[in-house]
């Protein structure tokens, strides 16, 4: 039971990563590699700030701001520097590795003996692993509601229009370059926030902890879409969180079968590949009809 509660808690914390990537991958139709650098950047900023006497809340907000700056760099490289988006993300991701080392001063920092968002009196009074469930639920509900409200505004709708048809969006008077930059800032801010929360939950920050994060984020998005089918935009945001939890439960089940934790990245890639190939597999084996009747296959 404790393992299931832990998996749910981790799913809720990591769901921020999926929500952040959703804003670029599904709203703008751009795959942002920046997240693999932004995630450890948020962790590095938060942990370093905490060890230098900042409150855990202030440190977490600083991580969000650092993530936004990284997203802005990618956006400017793409919109003003005219660098292809994938390459712009890779350049920022690569640069953040050195930035993280500069921030931490070494490859990893422990939070042993430091106060974090998980060390308050209320959090420590909860049963084992329930602290991540409670904090994760509070954060994800607040962030999801804010995103739903924001995307329903005129400015939020300009994000969607830019992703659907940039040429038409420009003809409607939307400044698409600015919209892309703001989208990337919000997206990577959420990823940095996720890194800060995960680092405080794990008790340390490591310069290499961002490896494979884009696969984890994509898995949350794709699993949520596959499992719940045709949804409204607001429902899709909720589905990302549920997809993140399902993904963590899948990993737990795989580990219980005797696989090594060193295989997690391989397993993540296989799970994501199978989910993305599901339409083709459905054509061959008709596997979705009995289990996912509400999901439509994209021909």
CSV table of C-alpha atoms in Angstrom, one decimal, residues 39-280:
chain,number,residue,atom,x,y,z
A,39,UNK,CA,14.0,20.7,-14.7
A,40,UNK,CA,17.5,20.4,-13.0
A,41,UNK,CA,17.8,24.2,-13.2
A,42,UNK,CA,14.7,24.5,-11.0
A,43,UNK,CA,16.1,21.9,-8.6
A,44,UNK,CA,19.5,23.5,-8.5
A,45,UNK,CA,18.1,27.0,-7.8
A,46,UNK,CA,15.7,25.8,-5.1
A,47,UNK,CA,18.2,23.6,-3.3
A,48,UNK,CA,21.0,26.2,-3.4
A,49,UNK,CA,18.6,28.9,-2.2
A,50,UNK,CA,17.4,26.8,0.7
A,51,UNK,CA,21.0,25.9,1.8
A,52,UNK,CA,21.8,29.7,1.7
A,53,UNK,CA,19.0,30.5,4.1
A,54,UNK,CA,16.0,31.2,1.9
A,55,UNK,CA,12.6,30.0,2.9
A,56,UNK,CA,11.4,26.9,1.0
A,57,UNK,CA,8.5,28.8,-0.5
A,58,UNK,CA,10.8,31.7,-1.7
A,59,UNK,CA,13.3,29.1,-3.1
A,60,UNK,CA,10.5,27.3,-5.0
A,61,UNK,CA,9.3,30.6,-6.5
A,62,UNK,CA,12.9,31.4,-7.5
A,63,UNK,CA,13.0,28.1,-9.3
A,64,UNK,CA,9.9,29.0,-11.2
A,65,UNK,CA,11.5,32.3,-12.2
A,66,UNK,CA,14.7,30.6,-13.3
A,67,UNK,CA,12.6,28.2,-15.5
A,68,UNK,CA,10.9,31.2,-17.1
A,69,UNK,CA,14.2,32.8,-18.0
A,70,UNK,CA,15.4,29.5,-19.6
A,71,UNK,CA,12.2,29.4,-21.6
A,72,UNK,CA,12.6,33.0,-22.7
A,73,UNK,CA,16.2,32.2,-24.0
A,74,UNK,CA,14.8,29.4,-26.1
A,75,UNK,CA,12.0,31.6,-27.4
A,76,UNK,CA,14.3,34.4,-28.4
A,77,UNK,CA,16.7,32.0,-30.1
A,78,UNK,CA,13.7,30.7,-32.1
A,79,UNK,CA,11.7,33.9,-32.8
A,80,UNK,CA,14.5,36.5,-33.1
A,81,UNK,CA,17.6,34.4,-33.9
A,82,UNK,CA,15.6,32.3,-36.4
A,83,UNK,CA,17.2,29.1,-35.1
A,84,UNK,CA,15.1,26.0,-35.7
A,85,UNK,CA,13.1,25.3,-32.6
A,86,UNK,CA,14.5,21.9,-31.8
A,87,UNK,CA,18.0,23.2,-32.1
A,88,UNK,CA,17.2,26.3,-30.0
A,89,UNK,CA,15.9,24.0,-27.2
A,90,UNK,CA,19.0,21.8,-27.4
A,91,UNK,CA,21.3,24.8,-27.2
A,92,UNK,CA,19.5,26.1,-24.1
A,93,UNK,CA,19.4,22.6,-22.5
A,94,UNK,CA,23.2,22.3,-23.1
A,95,UNK,CA,23.9,25.7,-21.7
A,96,UNK,CA,21.9,25.1,-18.5
A,97,UNK,CA,24.2,22.2,-17.6
A,98,UNK,CA,27.1,24.6,-17.0
A,99,UNK,CA,24.7,27.1,-15.4
A,100,UNK,CA,23.5,24.5,-12.9
A,101,UNK,CA,27.1,23.6,-12.0
A,102,UNK,CA,27.8,27.3,-11.5
A,103,UNK,CA,24.7,27.7,-9.3
A,104,UNK,CA,25.4,24.6,-7.1
A,105,UNK,CA,29.2,24.8,-7.2
A,106,UNK,CA,29.4,21.0,-7.6
A,107,UNK,CA,27.5,18.2,-9.2
A,108,UNK,CA,25.0,17.6,-6.4
A,109,UNK,CA,23.8,19.2,-3.1
A,110,UNK,CA,22.0,17.5,-0.3
A,111,UNK,CA,19.1,19.0,1.7
A,112,UNK,CA,20.0,16.9,4.8
A,113,UNK,CA,19.1,19.0,7.9
A,114,UNK,CA,17.4,21.7,5.9
A,115,UNK,CA,13.8,22.9,6.0
A,116,UNK,CA,11.8,22.1,2.9
A,117,UNK,CA,8.1,22.3,1.9
A,118,UNK,CA,7.9,18.7,3.2
A,119,UNK,CA,9.3,19.3,6.6
A,120,UNK,CA,6.6,21.5,8.2
A,121,UNK,CA,4.8,20.2,11.3
A,122,UNK,CA,1.6,19.4,9.3
A,123,UNK,CA,3.5,17.5,6.6
A,124,UNK,CA,5.6,15.5,9.1
A,125,UNK,CA,2.4,14.5,11.0
A,126,UNK,CA,1.0,12.7,7.9
A,127,UNK,CA,1.5,9.0,7.4
A,128,UNK,CA,4.5,7.9,5.3
A,129,UNK,CA,4.4,9.1,1.7
A,130,UNK,CA,1.2,11.1,2.2
A,131,UNK,CA,3.1,14.3,2.3
A,132,UNK,CA,3.9,14.2,-1.4
A,133,UNK,CA,0.2,13.3,-2.1
A,134,UNK,CA,-1.1,16.3,-0.1
A,135,UNK,CA,1.4,18.9,-1.4
A,136,UNK,CA,1.2,17.5,-4.9
A,137,UNK,CA,-2.6,17.6,-4.9
A,138,UNK,CA,-2.7,21.2,-3.6
A,139,UNK,CA,-0.1,22.4,-6.2
A,140,UNK,CA,-1.6,20.6,-9.1
A,141,UNK,CA,-5.1,21.7,-8.4
A,142,UNK,CA,-4.0,25.4,-8.1
A,143,UNK,CA,-1.9,25.3,-11.3
A,144,UNK,CA,-4.5,23.4,-13.3
A,145,UNK,CA,-7.3,25.9,-12.3
A,146,UNK,CA,-5.0,28.8,-13.2
A,147,UNK,CA,-4.1,27.3,-16.6
A,148,UNK,CA,-7.8,26.6,-17.4
A,149,UNK,CA,-8.7,30.2,-16.4
A,150,UNK,CA,-5.8,31.6,-18.4
A,151,UNK,CA,-6.4,29.6,-21.6
A,152,UNK,CA,-10.0,30.7,-21.5
A,153,UNK,CA,-9.0,34.4,-21.7
A,154,UNK,CA,-8.5,36.3,-25.0
A,155,UNK,CA,-4.7,36.1,-24.5
A,156,UNK,CA,-4.9,32.5,-23.8
A,157,UNK,CA,-6.9,31.9,-26.9
A,158,UNK,CA,-4.2,33.6,-28.9
A,159,UNK,CA,-1.8,30.8,-27.7
A,160,UNK,CA,-4.2,28.3,-29.2
A,161,UNK,CA,-4.6,30.3,-32.4
A,162,UNK,CA,-0.9,30.6,-32.8
A,163,UNK,CA,-0.4,26.9,-32.5
A,164,UNK,CA,-3.3,26.0,-34.9
A,165,UNK,CA,-2.3,28.4,-37.7
A,166,UNK,CA,0.4,31.1,-37.2
A,167,UNK,CA,-0.3,32.8,-40.5
A,168,UNK,CA,-4.0,33.2,-39.7
A,169,UNK,CA,-3.1,34.3,-36.1
A,170,UNK,CA,-0.8,37.1,-37.6
A,171,UNK,CA,-3.6,38.2,-39.9
A,172,UNK,CA,-5.8,38.6,-36.8
A,173,UNK,CA,-3.3,41.0,-35.2
A,174,UNK,CA,-1.8,38.5,-32.8
A,175,UNK,CA,1.9,39.0,-32.2
A,176,UNK,CA,2.9,35.4,-32.6
A,177,UNK,CA,6.6,35.9,-31.6
A,178,UNK,CA,5.6,37.4,-28.3
A,179,UNK,CA,2.9,34.7,-27.8
A,180,UNK,CA,5.5,31.9,-28.4
A,181,UNK,CA,7.9,33.5,-25.9
A,182,UNK,CA,5.3,33.9,-23.2
A,183,UNK,CA,4.1,30.3,-23.8
A,184,UNK,CA,7.7,29.0,-23.4
A,185,UNK,CA,8.2,31.1,-20.3
A,186,UNK,CA,5.1,29.7,-18.6
A,187,UNK,CA,5.9,26.2,-19.8
A,188,UNK,CA,9.4,26.1,-18.5
A,189,UNK,CA,8.5,28.0,-15.4
A,190,UNK,CA,6.2,25.0,-14.5
A,191,UNK,CA,9.0,22.6,-15.3
A,192,UNK,CA,11.4,24.5,-13.1
A,193,UNK,CA,8.7,24.5,-10.3
A,194,UNK,CA,8.4,20.7,-10.8
A,195,UNK,CA,12.2,20.3,-10.5
A,196,UNK,CA,12.1,22.3,-7.2
A,197,UNK,CA,9.4,20.2,-5.7
A,198,UNK,CA,10.9,16.9,-6.8
A,199,UNK,CA,14.3,17.9,-5.4
A,200,UNK,CA,12.8,18.8,-2.0
A,201,UNK,CA,10.9,15.5,-2.0
A,202,UNK,CA,14.0,13.5,-2.8
A,203,UNK,CA,16.2,15.6,-0.5
A,204,UNK,CA,18.8,16.6,-3.1
A,205,UNK,CA,19.6,18.2,-6.4
A,206,UNK,CA,21.8,16.6,-9.0
A,207,UNK,CA,23.1,18.1,-12.3
A,208,UNK,CA,22.1,15.0,-14.2
A,209,UNK,CA,18.6,14.6,-12.8
A,210,UNK,CA,17.0,16.1,-16.0
A,211,UNK,CA,18.1,13.2,-18.2
A,212,UNK,CA,15.0,11.6,-19.8
A,213,UNK,CA,12.5,14.1,-18.4
A,214,UNK,CA,11.0,14.9,-21.8
A,215,UNK,CA,10.1,11.2,-22.2
A,216,UNK,CA,8.4,11.3,-18.7
A,217,UNK,CA,6.5,14.4,-19.7
A,218,UNK,CA,5.4,13.0,-23.1
A,219,UNK,CA,4.4,9.7,-21.4
A,220,UNK,CA,2.1,11.7,-19.0
A,221,UNK,CA,0.5,13.5,-22.0
A,222,UNK,CA,0.1,10.5,-24.3
A,223,UNK,CA,-1.1,8.1,-21.6
A,224,UNK,CA,-3.7,10.6,-20.5
A,225,UNK,CA,-4.9,11.0,-24.1
A,226,UNK,CA,-5.0,7.3,-24.8
A,227,UNK,CA,-6.8,6.4,-21.6
A,228,UNK,CA,-9.5,9.0,-21.7
A,229,UNK,CA,-10.0,9.7,-25.4
A,230,UNK,CA,-11.8,12.8,-26.8
A,231,UNK,CA,-11.8,15.6,-24.2
A,232,UNK,CA,-12.2,19.3,-23.9
A,233,UNK,CA,-9.0,21.4,-23.4
A,234,UNK,CA,-9.8,21.7,-19.6
A,235,UNK,CA,-10.3,18.0,-19.3
A,236,UNK,CA,-7.1,17.3,-21.2
A,237,UNK,CA,-5.2,19.2,-18.6
A,238,UNK,CA,-6.7,17.0,-15.9
A,239,UNK,CA,-5.9,13.9,-18.0
A,240,UNK,CA,-2.2,14.9,-18.0
A,241,UNK,CA,-2.2,14.6,-14.3
A,242,UNK,CA,-4.0,11.3,-14.3
A,243,UNK,CA,-1.7,10.1,-17.1
A,244,UNK,CA,1.3,11.0,-14.8
A,245,UNK,CA,-0.2,8.9,-12.0
A,246,UNK,CA,-0.9,6.0,-14.3
A,247,UNK,CA,2.6,6.2,-15.7
A,248,UNK,CA,4.1,6.0,-12.1
A,249,UNK,CA,1.9,3.0,-11.3
A,250,UNK,CA,3.1,1.3,-14.5
A,251,UNK,CA,6.7,1.8,-13.5
A,252,UNK,CA,5.9,0.5,-10.0
A,253,UNK,CA,4.3,-2.6,-11.5
A,254,UNK,CA,7.3,-3.2,-13.8
A,255,UNK,CA,9.7,-2.8,-10.8
A,256,UNK,CA,7.7,-5.3,-8.9
A,257,UNK,CA,8.2,-7.8,-11.7
A,258,UNK,CA,11.9,-7.7,-10.9
A,259,UNK,CA,13.3,-5.2,-13.3
A,260,UNK,CA,16.2,-2.9,-12.2
A,261,UNK,CA,15.7,0.8,-11.5
A,262,UNK,CA,18.5,1.3,-14.0
A,263,UNK,CA,16.0,0.2,-16.7
A,264,UNK,CA,13.5,2.9,-16.0
A,265,UNK,CA,14.5,5.1,-18.9
A,266,UNK,CA,14.3,2.1,-21.3
A,267,UNK,CA,10.9,1.1,-19.9
A,268,UNK,CA,9.7,4.7,-20.2
A,269,UNK,CA,10.7,4.9,-23.8
A,270,UNK,CA,9.0,1.5,-24.6
A,271,UNK,CA,5.7,2.6,-22.8
A,272,UNK,CA,5.7,5.9,-24.7
A,273,UNK,CA,6.4,4.2,-28.0
A,274,UNK,CA,3.6,1.7,-27.5
A,275,UNK,CA,1.1,4.4,-26.6
A,276,UNK,CA,2.1,6.5,-29.7
A,277,UNK,CA,1.9,3.4,-31.9
A,278,UNK,CA,-1.6,2.5,-30.5
A,279,UNK,CA,-3.5,3.8,-33.6
A,280,UNK,CA,-1.4,1.5,-35.9
